[in-house]
Amino acid sequence: MGVLAGKTGLVVGVANKRSIAWAIAQAAAAEGARVALTYQGERLEENVRDLSAGLADPLVLPLDVTDDAQIARVFEEIDSTFGGLDFLVHGAAYASRDDLSNPFVQTTRDGFKLALDVSAYSLIALSRGALPLMEKRGGGSILTLTYLGSDRVFPNYNVMGVAKAALESTVRYLAADLGPKNIRVNAISAGPIKTLAAAGISGFSSILQVYRDRAPLRRTVDTSEVASAAMFLLTDAGRGVTAEVLMVDGGYHATGM
Ligand SMILES: NC(=O)c1ccc[n+]([C@@H]2O[C@H](COP(=O)([O-])OP(=O)(O)OC[C@H]3O[C@@H](n4cnc5c(N)ncnc54)[C@H](O)[C@@H]3O)[C@@H](O)[C@H]2O)c1
């Protein structure tokens, strides 16, 4: 029996088979979890429904994380179908293409608000929605995905780096707030992986090459490696871990030059 048998989870951020969130959803389902997936807009609905067909008894719901009414509907639906929630995976992030290619000093007010709203505030809103459902289960595990661009400057990562800094700080504040309810909140800081979101960052291929050249493992990571680390944080194996940013990047973060 899998380590997540009898558990239920919500995974936000699946766009296609290359999404990190999809690898995590698959790994959780393989460990016996029943999973709810969301899709952002009709454009991605077919992708997510097709992928979910390979999971046992999935729930598939629309969700734009900037829309509070949709967030409320997702948790109502999960409550009535699952009767509670054991884990939440937050894999949503967005910044406008201009803000991922123009000089950072040109970041617009609207672009800043949008990036921070989708990529950082949404973790608070989703955690608030998950809270009563996790309380029904006596606790839970919340996991988000971040990148080293929160702390160091990478070309064109720009406002997304600022959003990831806010996201990592949000992880710590949520962990402190929800810890007494036995809800853990962590992030995985993944190395660069070619996904839909990554394609929006100008010059992303050159970042991949730097990791191949300089990371201690001399390679990039793939989504299954991020999913393995996610299983540690989402399951009992990680029961003592909260407020943590776990680096899954082949060790790149430790390099000086
Ligand atoms: N790919 C990488 O190199 C890398 C590295 C570190 C961290 N991350 C992070 O991993 C997470 C997943 O990204 P990915 O690389 O798998 O790319 P992806 O494009 O597959 O996933 C990003 C997801 O965000 C969703 N999203 C964007 N705006 C949304 C909104 N308003 N409402 C709901 N969903 C919305 C998209 O629909 C998509 O499913 C992101 O937080 C990303 O920043 C990615």
PDB file of C-alpha atoms and ligand atoms in Angstrom:
ATOM      1  CA  MET A   1       0.000   0.000   0.000  1.00  0.00           C
ATOM      2  CA  GLY A   2       1.309   3.473  -0.909  1.00  0.00           C
ATOM      3  CA  VAL A   3       2.303   5.959   1.770  1.00  0.00           C
ATOM      4  CA  LEU A   4      -0.521   8.298   0.718  1.00  0.00           C
ATOM      5  CA  ALA A   5      -3.253   5.643   0.670  1.00  0.00           C
ATOM      6  CA  GLY A   6      -6.503   7.132   1.977  1.00  0.00           C
ATOM      7  CA  LYS A   7      -5.150  10.689   1.623  1.00  0.00           C
ATOM      8  CA  THR A   8      -6.537  13.422  -0.600  1.00  0.00           C
ATOM      9  CA  GLY A   9      -4.703  16.305  -2.229  1.00  0.00           C
ATOM     10  CA  LEU A  10      -5.244  19.360  -4.379  1.00  0.00           C
ATOM     11  CA  VAL A  11      -2.643  20.059  -7.069  1.00  0.00           C
ATOM     12  CA  VAL A  12      -2.732  23.506  -8.685  1.00  0.00           C
ATOM     13  CA  GLY A  13      -0.492  24.331 -11.644  1.00  0.00           C
ATOM     14  CA  VAL A  14      -0.826  21.528 -14.173  1.00  0.00           C
ATOM     15  CA  ALA A  15      -0.675  22.933 -17.707  1.00  0.00           C
ATOM     16  CA  ASN A  16       0.685  19.917 -19.612  1.00  0.00           C
ATOM     17  CA  LYS A  17       2.725  16.730 -19.201  1.00  0.00           C
ATOM     18  CA  ARG A  18       5.907  18.751 -18.665  1.00  0.00           C
ATOM     19  CA  SER A  19       4.502  20.668 -15.664  1.00  0.00           C
ATOM     20  CA  ILE A  20       6.303  20.086 -12.372  1.00  0.00           C
ATOM     21  CA  ALA A  21       2.876  19.938 -10.705  1.00  0.00           C
ATOM     22  CA  TRP A  22       1.895  17.060 -13.007  1.00  0.00           C
ATOM     23  CA  ALA A  23       4.926  15.016 -11.948  1.00  0.00           C
ATOM     24  CA  ILE A  24       3.953  15.630  -8.316  1.00  0.00           C
ATOM     25  CA  ALA A  25       0.300  14.695  -8.976  1.00  0.00           C
ATOM     26  CA  GLN A  26       1.410  11.444 -10.629  1.00  0.00           C
ATOM     27  CA  ALA A  27       3.790  10.584  -7.797  1.00  0.00           C
ATOM     28  CA  ALA A  28       1.103  11.276  -5.183  1.00  0.00           C
ATOM     29  CA  ALA A  29      -1.432   9.169  -7.085  1.00  0.00           C
ATOM     30  CA  ALA A  30       1.131   6.355  -7.392  1.00  0.00           C
ATOM     31  CA  GLU A  31       1.425   6.449  -3.591  1.00  0.00           C
ATOM     32  CA  GLY A  32      -2.336   5.978  -3.309  1.00  0.00           C
ATOM     33  CA  ALA A  33      -3.613   9.541  -2.948  1.00  0.00           C
ATOM     34  CA  ARG A  34      -6.844  10.717  -4.502  1.00  0.00           C
ATOM     35  CA  VAL A  35      -6.035  13.932  -6.313  1.00  0.00           C
ATOM     36  CA  ALA A  36      -7.956  17.018  -7.434  1.00  0.00           C
ATOM     37  CA  LEU A  37      -6.387  18.909 -10.326  1.00  0.00           C
ATOM     38  CA  THR A  38      -7.239  22.388 -11.505  1.00  0.00           C
ATOM     39  CA  TYR A  39      -6.854  24.036 -14.890  1.00  0.00           C
ATOM     40  CA  GLN A  40      -6.467  27.723 -15.624  1.00  0.00           C
ATOM     41  CA  GLY A  41      -9.018  28.664 -18.267  1.00  0.00           C
ATOM     42  CA  GLU A  42     -10.623  26.728 -21.102  1.00  0.00           C
ATOM     43  CA  ARG A  43      -7.365  26.801 -23.076  1.00  0.00           C
ATOM     44  CA  LEU A  44      -5.827  24.239 -20.701  1.00  0.00           C
ATOM     45  CA  GLU A  45      -8.938  22.245 -19.788  1.00  0.00           C
ATOM     46  CA  GLU A  46      -8.509  19.528 -22.411  1.00  0.00           C
ATOM     47  CA  ASN A  47      -4.835  18.979 -21.501  1.00  0.00           C
ATOM     48  CA  VAL A  48      -5.628  18.569 -17.834  1.00  0.00           C
ATOM     49  CA  ARG A  49      -8.673  16.355 -18.423  1.00  0.00           C
ATOM     50  CA  ASP A  50      -6.649  14.107 -20.761  1.00  0.00           C
ATOM     51  CA  LEU A  51      -3.820  13.799 -18.245  1.00  0.00           C
ATOM     52  CA  SER A  52      -6.178  13.170 -15.338  1.00  0.00           C
ATOM     53  CA  ALA A  53      -7.733  10.239 -17.195  1.00  0.00           C
ATOM     54  CA  GLY A  54      -4.674   8.247 -16.111  1.00  0.00           C
ATOM     55  CA  LEU A  55      -5.403   8.857 -12.401  1.00  0.00           C
ATOM     56  CA  ALA A  56      -7.784   6.902 -10.170  1.00  0.00           C
ATOM     57  CA  ASP A  57     -11.036   8.806  -9.613  1.00  0.00           C
ATOM     58  CA  PRO A  58      -9.663  12.345 -10.039  1.00  0.00           C
ATOM     59  CA  LEU A  59     -11.574  15.563  -9.485  1.00  0.00           C
ATOM     60  CA  VAL A  60     -10.902  18.214 -12.177  1.00  0.00           C
ATOM     61  CA  LEU A  61     -11.939  21.816 -11.557  1.00  0.00           C
ATOM     62  CA  PRO A  62     -11.384  25.251 -13.127  1.00  0.00           C
ATOM     63  CA  LEU A  63      -9.286  27.686 -11.126  1.00  0.00           C
ATOM     64  CA  ASP A  64      -7.788  31.060 -11.815  1.00  0.00           C
ATOM     65  CA  VAL A  65      -5.938  31.847  -8.582  1.00  0.00           C
ATOM     66  CA  THR A  66      -6.650  35.583  -8.937  1.00  0.00           C
ATOM     67  CA  ASP A  67     -10.395  34.889  -8.607  1.00  0.00           C
ATOM     68  CA  ASP A  68     -11.597  34.507  -4.998  1.00  0.00           C
ATOM     69  CA  ALA A  69     -14.993  33.150  -6.071  1.00  0.00           C
ATOM     70  CA  GLN A  70     -13.317  30.337  -8.041  1.00  0.00           C
ATOM     71  CA  ILE A  71     -11.042  29.552  -5.093  1.00  0.00           C
ATOM     72  CA  ALA A  72     -14.113  29.275  -2.836  1.00  0.00           C
ATOM     73  CA  ARG A  73     -15.845  26.976  -5.346  1.00  0.00           C
ATOM     74  CA  VAL A  74     -12.821  24.676  -5.567  1.00  0.00           C
ATOM     75  CA  PHE A  75     -12.748  24.123  -1.800  1.00  0.00           C
ATOM     76  CA  GLU A  76     -16.548  23.683  -1.598  1.00  0.00           C
ATOM     77  CA  GLU A  77     -16.309  21.038  -4.298  1.00  0.00           C
ATOM     78  CA  ILE A  78     -13.378  19.292  -2.597  1.00  0.00           C
ATOM     79  CA  ASP A  79     -15.159  19.372   0.749  1.00  0.00           C
ATOM     80  CA  SER A  80     -18.301  17.794  -0.649  1.00  0.00           C
ATOM     81  CA  THR A  81     -16.400  15.165  -2.687  1.00  0.00           C
ATOM     82  CA  PHE A  82     -13.391  14.343  -0.463  1.00  0.00           C
ATOM     83  CA  GLY A  83     -14.760  15.491   2.922  1.00  0.00           C
ATOM     84  CA  GLY A  84     -11.382  17.000   3.840  1.00  0.00           C
ATOM     85  CA  LEU A  85      -7.894  17.597   2.481  1.00  0.00           C
ATOM     86  CA  ASP A  86      -4.480  16.231   3.474  1.00  0.00           C
ATOM     87  CA  PHE A  87      -2.183  18.129   1.127  1.00  0.00           C
ATOM     88  CA  LEU A  88      -2.030  21.092  -1.215  1.00  0.00           C
ATOM     89  CA  VAL A  89       0.521  21.601  -3.986  1.00  0.00           C
ATOM     90  CA  HIS A  90       0.819  25.162  -5.281  1.00  0.00           C
ATOM     91  CA  GLY A  91       2.544  25.333  -8.664  1.00  0.00           C
ATOM     92  CA  ALA A  92       1.087  28.508 -10.158  1.00  0.00           C
ATOM     93  CA  ALA A  93       3.274  31.391 -11.283  1.00  0.00           C
ATOM     94  CA  TYR A  94       3.001  34.110 -13.890  1.00  0.00           C
ATOM     95  CA  ALA A  95       4.684  37.305 -15.037  1.00  0.00           C
ATOM     96  CA  SER A  96       4.099  39.132 -18.284  1.00  0.00           C
ATOM     97  CA  ARG A  97       6.454  38.396 -21.149  1.00  0.00           C
ATOM     98  CA  ASP A  98       7.576  42.045 -21.216  1.00  0.00           C
ATOM     99  CA  ASP A  99       8.571  41.891 -17.575  1.00  0.00           C
ATOM    100  CA  LEU A 100      10.648  38.759 -18.305  1.00  0.00           C
ATOM    101  CA  SER A 101      12.607  40.400 -21.103  1.00  0.00           C
ATOM    102  CA  ASN A 102      12.766  44.175 -20.557  1.00  0.00           C
ATOM    103  CA  PRO A 103      15.388  45.711 -18.258  1.00  0.00           C
ATOM    104  CA  PHE A 104      14.236  45.168 -14.654  1.00  0.00           C
ATOM    105  CA  VAL A 105      14.023  48.904 -14.033  1.00  0.00           C
ATOM    106  CA  GLN A 106      11.188  49.030 -16.596  1.00  0.00           C
ATOM    107  CA  THR A 107       8.945  46.702 -14.521  1.00  0.00           C
ATOM    108  CA  THR A 108       5.475  48.237 -14.553  1.00  0.00           C
ATOM    109  CA  ARG A 109       3.194  48.700 -11.532  1.00  0.00           C
ATOM    110  CA  ASP A 110       0.576  46.468 -13.133  1.00  0.00           C
ATOM    111  CA  GLY A 111       3.174  43.848 -14.056  1.00  0.00           C
ATOM    112  CA  PHE A 112       4.502  43.819 -10.498  1.00  0.00           C
ATOM    113  CA  LYS A 113       1.006  43.459  -9.023  1.00  0.00           C
ATOM    114  CA  LEU A 114       0.095  40.647 -11.412  1.00  0.00           C
ATOM    115  CA  ALA A 115       3.299  38.659 -10.798  1.00  0.00           C
ATOM    116  CA  LEU A 116       3.020  38.982  -7.023  1.00  0.00           C
ATOM    117  CA  ASP A 117      -0.721  38.237  -7.016  1.00  0.00           C
ATOM    118  CA  VAL A 118      -0.529  35.050  -9.104  1.00  0.00           C
ATOM    119  CA  SER A 119       2.819  33.784  -7.860  1.00  0.00           C
ATOM    120  CA  ALA A 120       2.862  34.689  -4.148  1.00  0.00           C
ATOM    121  CA  TYR A 121      -0.470  35.972  -2.760  1.00  0.00           C
ATOM    122  CA  SER A 122      -2.262  32.948  -4.204  1.00  0.00           C
ATOM    123  CA  LEU A 123      -0.444  30.696  -1.720  1.00  0.00           C
ATOM    124  CA  ILE A 124      -2.070  32.608   1.146  1.00  0.00           C
ATOM    125  CA  ALA A 125      -5.514  32.504  -0.479  1.00  0.00           C
ATOM    126  CA  LEU A 126      -5.278  28.761  -1.226  1.00  0.00           C
ATOM    127  CA  SER A 127      -3.922  27.963   2.239  1.00  0.00           C
ATOM    128  CA  ARG A 128      -6.847  29.854   3.794  1.00  0.00           C
ATOM    129  CA  GLY A 129      -9.265  27.834   1.674  1.00  0.00           C
ATOM    130  CA  ALA A 130      -7.525  24.566   2.576  1.00  0.00           C
ATOM    131  CA  LEU A 131      -7.374  25.321   6.311  1.00  0.00           C
ATOM    132  CA  PRO A 132     -10.854  24.125   7.420  1.00  0.00           C
ATOM    133  CA  LEU A 133     -10.533  21.007   5.261  1.00  0.00           C
ATOM    134  CA  MET A 134      -7.114  20.168   6.703  1.00  0.00           C
ATOM    135  CA  GLU A 135      -8.387  20.820  10.238  1.00  0.00           C
ATOM    136  CA  LYS A 136     -10.986  18.104   9.625  1.00  0.00           C
ATOM    137  CA  ARG A 137      -8.062  15.720   9.032  1.00  0.00           C
ATOM    138  CA  GLY A 138      -6.092  16.854  12.070  1.00  0.00           C
ATOM    139  CA  GLY A 139      -3.415  18.566   9.970  1.00  0.00           C
ATOM    140  CA  GLY A 140      -1.897  18.681   6.510  1.00  0.00           C
ATOM    141  CA  SER A 141       1.023  19.551   4.292  1.00  0.00           C
ATOM    142  CA  ILE A 142       1.252  22.521   1.936  1.00  0.00           C
ATOM    143  CA  LEU A 143       3.969  22.711  -0.696  1.00  0.00           C
ATOM    144  CA  THR A 144       4.912  25.407  -3.184  1.00  0.00           C
ATOM    145  CA  LEU A 145       7.561  25.690  -5.895  1.00  0.00           C
ATOM    146  CA  THR A 146      10.189  28.367  -5.970  1.00  0.00           C
ATOM    147  CA  TYR A 147      13.479  29.228  -7.661  1.00  0.00           C
ATOM    148  CA  LEU A 148      16.893  30.536  -6.576  1.00  0.00           C
ATOM    149  CA  GLY A 149      16.120  33.739  -8.493  1.00  0.00           C
ATOM    150  CA  SER A 150      14.441  34.804  -5.209  1.00  0.00           C
ATOM    151  CA  ASP A 151      17.853  35.402  -3.727  1.00  0.00           C
ATOM    152  CA  ARG A 152      20.297  35.760  -6.636  1.00  0.00           C
ATOM    153  CA  VAL A 153      20.013  37.642  -9.885  1.00  0.00           C
ATOM    154  CA  PHE A 154      19.439  35.576 -13.042  1.00  0.00           C
ATOM    155  CA  PRO A 155      19.140  37.276 -16.441  1.00  0.00           C
ATOM    156  CA  ASN A 156      15.527  38.182 -17.272  1.00  0.00           C
ATOM    157  CA  TYR A 157      14.052  36.431 -14.209  1.00  0.00           C
ATOM    158  CA  ASN A 158      13.316  39.969 -13.021  1.00  0.00           C
ATOM    159  CA  VAL A 159       9.987  40.498 -11.263  1.00  0.00           C
ATOM    160  CA  MET A 160       9.544  36.733 -10.905  1.00  0.00           C
ATOM    161  CA  GLY A 161      12.575  36.765  -8.606  1.00  0.00           C
ATOM    162  CA  VAL A 162      10.868  39.395  -6.470  1.00  0.00           C
ATOM    163  CA  ALA A 163       7.681  37.297  -6.457  1.00  0.00           C
ATOM    164  CA  LYS A 164       9.645  34.185  -5.395  1.00  0.00           C
ATOM    165  CA  ALA A 165      11.256  36.141  -2.536  1.00  0.00           C
ATOM    166  CA  ALA A 166       7.749  37.082  -1.365  1.00  0.00           C
ATOM    167  CA  LEU A 167       6.626  33.472  -1.839  1.00  0.00           C
ATOM    168  CA  GLU A 168       9.451  32.063   0.303  1.00  0.00           C
ATOM    169  CA  SER A 169       8.742  34.582   3.037  1.00  0.00           C
ATOM    170  CA  THR A 170       5.051  33.663   2.785  1.00  0.00           C
ATOM    171  CA  VAL A 171       6.022  30.016   3.373  1.00  0.00           C
ATOM    172  CA  ARG A 172       7.690  30.961   6.661  1.00  0.00           C
ATOM    173  CA  TYR A 173       4.801  33.142   7.881  1.00  0.00           C
ATOM    174  CA  LEU A 174       2.205  30.525   6.949  1.00  0.00           C
ATOM    175  CA  ALA A 175       4.278  27.801   8.610  1.00  0.00           C
ATOM    176  CA  ALA A 176       4.366  29.833  11.841  1.00  0.00           C
ATOM    177  CA  ASP A 177       0.644  30.598  11.646  1.00  0.00           C
ATOM    178  CA  LEU A 178      -0.580  27.104  10.764  1.00  0.00           C
ATOM    179  CA  GLY A 179       1.990  24.986  12.627  1.00  0.00           C
ATOM    180  CA  PRO A 180      -0.099  24.861  15.838  1.00  0.00           C
ATOM    181  CA  LYS A 181      -2.853  23.254  13.740  1.00  0.00           C
ATOM    182  CA  ASN A 182      -0.379  20.578  12.599  1.00  0.00           C
ATOM    183  CA  ILE A 183      -0.244  22.020   9.087  1.00  0.00           C
ATOM    184  CA  ARG A 184       3.261  22.147   7.588  1.00  0.00           C
ATOM    185  CA  VAL A 185       4.222  24.622   4.866  1.00  0.00           C
ATOM    186  CA  ASN A 186       7.325  24.150   2.721  1.00  0.00           C
ATOM    187  CA  ALA A 187       8.795  25.005  -0.661  1.00  0.00           C
ATOM    188  CA  ILE A 188      10.964  23.152  -3.113  1.00  0.00           C
ATOM    189  CA  SER A 189      13.426  25.335  -4.952  1.00  0.00           C
ATOM    190  CA  ALA A 190      13.852  23.458  -8.224  1.00  0.00           C
ATOM    191  CA  GLY A 191      16.693  23.848 -10.672  1.00  0.00           C
ATOM    192  CA  PRO A 192      15.730  25.092 -14.148  1.00  0.00           C
ATOM    193  CA  ILE A 193      13.518  22.710 -16.170  1.00  0.00           C
ATOM    194  CA  LYS A 194      12.139  23.341 -19.640  1.00  0.00           C
ATOM    195  CA  THR A 195       8.398  23.818 -19.048  1.00  0.00           C
ATOM    196  CA  LEU A 196       5.732  26.163 -20.415  1.00  0.00           C
ATOM    197  CA  ALA A 197       6.444  28.743 -17.695  1.00  0.00           C
ATOM    198  CA  ALA A 198      10.199  28.539 -18.310  1.00  0.00           C
ATOM    199  CA  ALA A 199       9.664  29.188 -22.018  1.00  0.00           C
ATOM    200  CA  GLY A 200       8.460  32.678 -21.078  1.00  0.00           C
ATOM    201  CA  ILE A 201      11.897  33.630 -19.720  1.00  0.00           C
ATOM    202  CA  SER A 202      14.173  35.083 -22.402  1.00  0.00           C
ATOM    203  CA  GLY A 203      17.483  33.226 -22.687  1.00  0.00           C
ATOM    204  CA  PHE A 204      16.298  30.311 -20.513  1.00  0.00           C
ATOM    205  CA  SER A 205      18.451  27.809 -22.458  1.00  0.00           C
ATOM    206  CA  SER A 206      21.610  29.600 -21.401  1.00  0.00           C
ATOM    207  CA  ILE A 207      20.596  29.226 -17.736  1.00  0.00           C
ATOM    208  CA  LEU A 208      20.196  25.458 -18.309  1.00  0.00           C
ATOM    209  CA  GLN A 209      23.703  25.308 -19.793  1.00  0.00           C
ATOM    210  CA  VAL A 210      25.250  27.105 -16.799  1.00  0.00           C
ATOM    211  CA  TYR A 211      23.760  24.443 -14.509  1.00  0.00           C
ATOM    212  CA  ARG A 212      25.129  21.643 -16.729  1.00  0.00           C
ATOM    213  CA  ASP A 213      28.552  23.238 -16.596  1.00  0.00           C
ATOM    214  CA  ARG A 214      28.687  24.222 -12.944  1.00  0.00           C
ATOM    215  CA  ALA A 215      26.224  22.367 -10.695  1.00  0.00           C
ATOM    216  CA  PRO A 216      27.998  19.776  -8.507  1.00  0.00           C
ATOM    217  CA  LEU A 217      26.024  16.998 -10.257  1.00  0.00           C
ATOM    218  CA  ARG A 218      27.004  18.538 -13.661  1.00  0.00           C
ATOM    219  CA  ARG A 219      23.435  18.271 -14.958  1.00  0.00           C
ATOM    220  CA  THR A 220      20.007  19.772 -14.619  1.00  0.00           C
ATOM    221  CA  VAL A 221      17.215  18.077 -12.682  1.00  0.00           C
ATOM    222  CA  ASP A 222      13.960  16.702 -14.090  1.00  0.00           C
ATOM    223  CA  THR A 223      10.391  16.880 -12.859  1.00  0.00           C
ATOM    224  CA  SER A 224      10.459  13.325 -11.430  1.00  0.00           C
ATOM    225  CA  GLU A 225      13.319  14.352  -9.130  1.00  0.00           C
ATOM    226  CA  VAL A 226      11.303  17.308  -7.880  1.00  0.00           C
ATOM    227  CA  ALA A 227       8.325  14.969  -7.389  1.00  0.00           C
ATOM    228  CA  SER A 228      10.444  12.562  -5.298  1.00  0.00           C
ATOM    229  CA  ALA A 229      11.447  15.396  -2.989  1.00  0.00           C
ATOM    230  CA  ALA A 230       7.802  16.495  -2.904  1.00  0.00           C
ATOM    231  CA  MET A 231       6.790  13.029  -1.674  1.00  0.00           C
ATOM    232  CA  PHE A 232       9.164  13.482   1.282  1.00  0.00           C
ATOM    233  CA  LEU A 233       7.570  16.810   2.211  1.00  0.00           C
ATOM    234  CA  LEU A 234       3.951  15.723   1.603  1.00  0.00           C
ATOM    235  CA  THR A 235       4.119  12.438   3.490  1.00  0.00           C
ATOM    236  CA  ASP A 236       4.871  11.350   7.040  1.00  0.00           C
ATOM    237  CA  ALA A 237       8.555  11.072   6.132  1.00  0.00           C
ATOM    238  CA  GLY A 238       8.713  14.873   6.353  1.00  0.00           C
ATOM    239  CA  ARG A 239       6.536  15.180   9.472  1.00  0.00           C
ATOM    240  CA  GLY A 240       9.152  17.179  11.375  1.00  0.00           C
ATOM    241  CA  VAL A 241       9.851  19.610   8.537  1.00  0.00           C
ATOM    242  CA  THR A 242       8.126  22.959   8.102  1.00  0.00           C
ATOM    243  CA  ALA A 243       9.055  26.521   7.026  1.00  0.00           C
ATOM    244  CA  GLU A 244      11.754  24.979   4.823  1.00  0.00           C
ATOM    245  CA  VAL A 245      12.960  25.747   1.298  1.00  0.00           C
ATOM    246  CA  LEU A 246      14.419  22.459   0.039  1.00  0.00           C
ATOM    247  CA  MET A 247      16.901  22.876  -2.821  1.00  0.00           C
ATOM    248  CA  VAL A 248      16.468  20.294  -5.604  1.00  0.00           C
ATOM    249  CA  ASP A 249      18.927  21.734  -8.082  1.00  0.00           C
ATOM    250  CA  GLY A 250      21.860  19.344  -8.382  1.00  0.00           C
ATOM    251  CA  GLY A 251      23.642  21.457  -5.772  1.00  0.00           C
ATOM    252  CA  TYR A 252      23.958  24.562  -7.948  1.00  0.00           C
ATOM    253  CA  HIS A 253      22.958  26.870  -5.076  1.00  0.00           C
ATOM    254  CA  ALA A 254      26.167  26.039  -3.208  1.00  0.00           C
ATOM    255  CA  THR A 255      28.528  27.136  -5.966  1.00  0.00           C
ATOM    256  CA  GLY A 256      30.516  30.352  -5.773  1.00  0.00           C
ATOM    257  CA  MET A 257      32.222  30.269  -9.150  1.00  0.00           C
TER     258      MET A 257
HETATM  259  N1  LIG B   1      10.569  25.262 -14.761  1.00  0.00           N
HETATM  260  C1  LIG B   1      11.483  25.739 -13.961  1.00  0.00           C
HETATM  261  O1  LIG B   1      12.653  25.913 -14.348  1.00  0.00           O
HETATM  262  C2  LIG B   1      11.141  26.073 -12.534  1.00  0.00           C
HETATM  263  C3  LIG B   1      12.179  26.144 -11.587  1.00  0.00           C
HETATM  264  C4  LIG B   1      11.852  26.469 -10.271  1.00  0.00           C
HETATM  265  C5  LIG B   1      10.539  26.717  -9.924  1.00  0.00           C
HETATM  266  N2  LIG B   1       9.560  26.644 -10.871  1.00  0.00           N
HETATM  267  C6  LIG B   1       8.181  26.917 -10.461  1.00  0.00           C
HETATM  268  O2  LIG B   1       7.414  25.749 -10.586  1.00  0.00           O
HETATM  269  C7  LIG B   1       6.043  26.119 -10.690  1.00  0.00           C
HETATM  270  C8  LIG B   1       5.418  25.362 -11.838  1.00  0.00           C
HETATM  271  O3  LIG B   1       5.953  25.839 -13.067  1.00  0.00           O
HETATM  272  P1  LIG B   1       6.370  24.878 -14.255  1.00  0.00           P
HETATM  273  O4  LIG B   1       7.793  25.186 -14.554  1.00  0.00           O
HETATM  274  O5  LIG B   1       5.951  23.490 -13.980  1.00  0.00           O
HETATM  275  O6  LIG B   1       5.571  25.498 -15.492  1.00  0.00           O
HETATM  276  P2  LIG B   1       4.064  25.285 -16.004  1.00  0.00           P
HETATM  277  O7  LIG B   1       3.868  26.336 -17.045  1.00  0.00           O
HETATM  278  O8  LIG B   1       3.841  23.893 -16.398  1.00  0.00           O
HETATM  279  O9  LIG B   1       3.201  25.615 -14.712  1.00  0.00           O
HETATM  280  C9  LIG B   1       2.844  26.924 -14.326  1.00  0.00           C
HETATM  281  C10 LIG B   1       1.374  26.856 -14.008  1.00  0.00           C
HETATM  282  O10 LIG B   1       0.910  28.096 -13.465  1.00  0.00           O
HETATM  283  C11 LIG B   1      -0.430  28.190 -13.877  1.00  0.00           C
HETATM  284  N3  LIG B   1      -0.939  29.541 -13.709  1.00  0.00           N
HETATM  285  C12 LIG B   1      -0.430  30.703 -14.200  1.00  0.00           C
HETATM  286  N4  LIG B   1      -1.265  31.723 -13.887  1.00  0.00           N
HETATM  287  C13 LIG B   1      -2.312  31.180 -13.218  1.00  0.00           C
HETATM  288  C14 LIG B   1      -3.517  31.699 -12.662  1.00  0.00           C
HETATM  289  N5  LIG B   1      -3.825  32.999 -12.723  1.00  0.00           N
HETATM  290  N6  LIG B   1      -4.364  30.835 -12.044  1.00  0.00           N
HETATM  291  C15 LIG B   1      -4.091  29.527 -11.967  1.00  0.00           C
HETATM  292  N7  LIG B   1      -2.976  28.970 -12.472  1.00  0.00           N
HETATM  293  C16 LIG B   1      -2.104  29.797 -13.086  1.00  0.00           C
HETATM  294  C17 LIG B   1      -0.403  27.762 -15.336  1.00  0.00           C
HETATM  295  O11 LIG B   1      -1.684  27.429 -15.803  1.00  0.00           O
HETATM  296  C18 LIG B   1       0.510  26.553 -15.238  1.00  0.00           C
HETATM  297  O12 LIG B   1      -0.238  25.386 -14.986  1.00  0.00           O
HETATM  298  C19 LIG B   1       6.027  27.635 -10.841  1.00  0.00           C
HETATM  299  O13 LIG B   1       5.800  28.229  -9.583  1.00  0.00           O
HETATM  300  C20 LIG B   1       7.442  27.930 -11.298  1.00  0.00           C
HETATM  301  O14 LIG B   1       7.840  29.249 -10.992  1.00  0.00           O
HETATM  302  C21 LIG B   1       9.834  26.304 -12.161  1.00  0.00           C
END
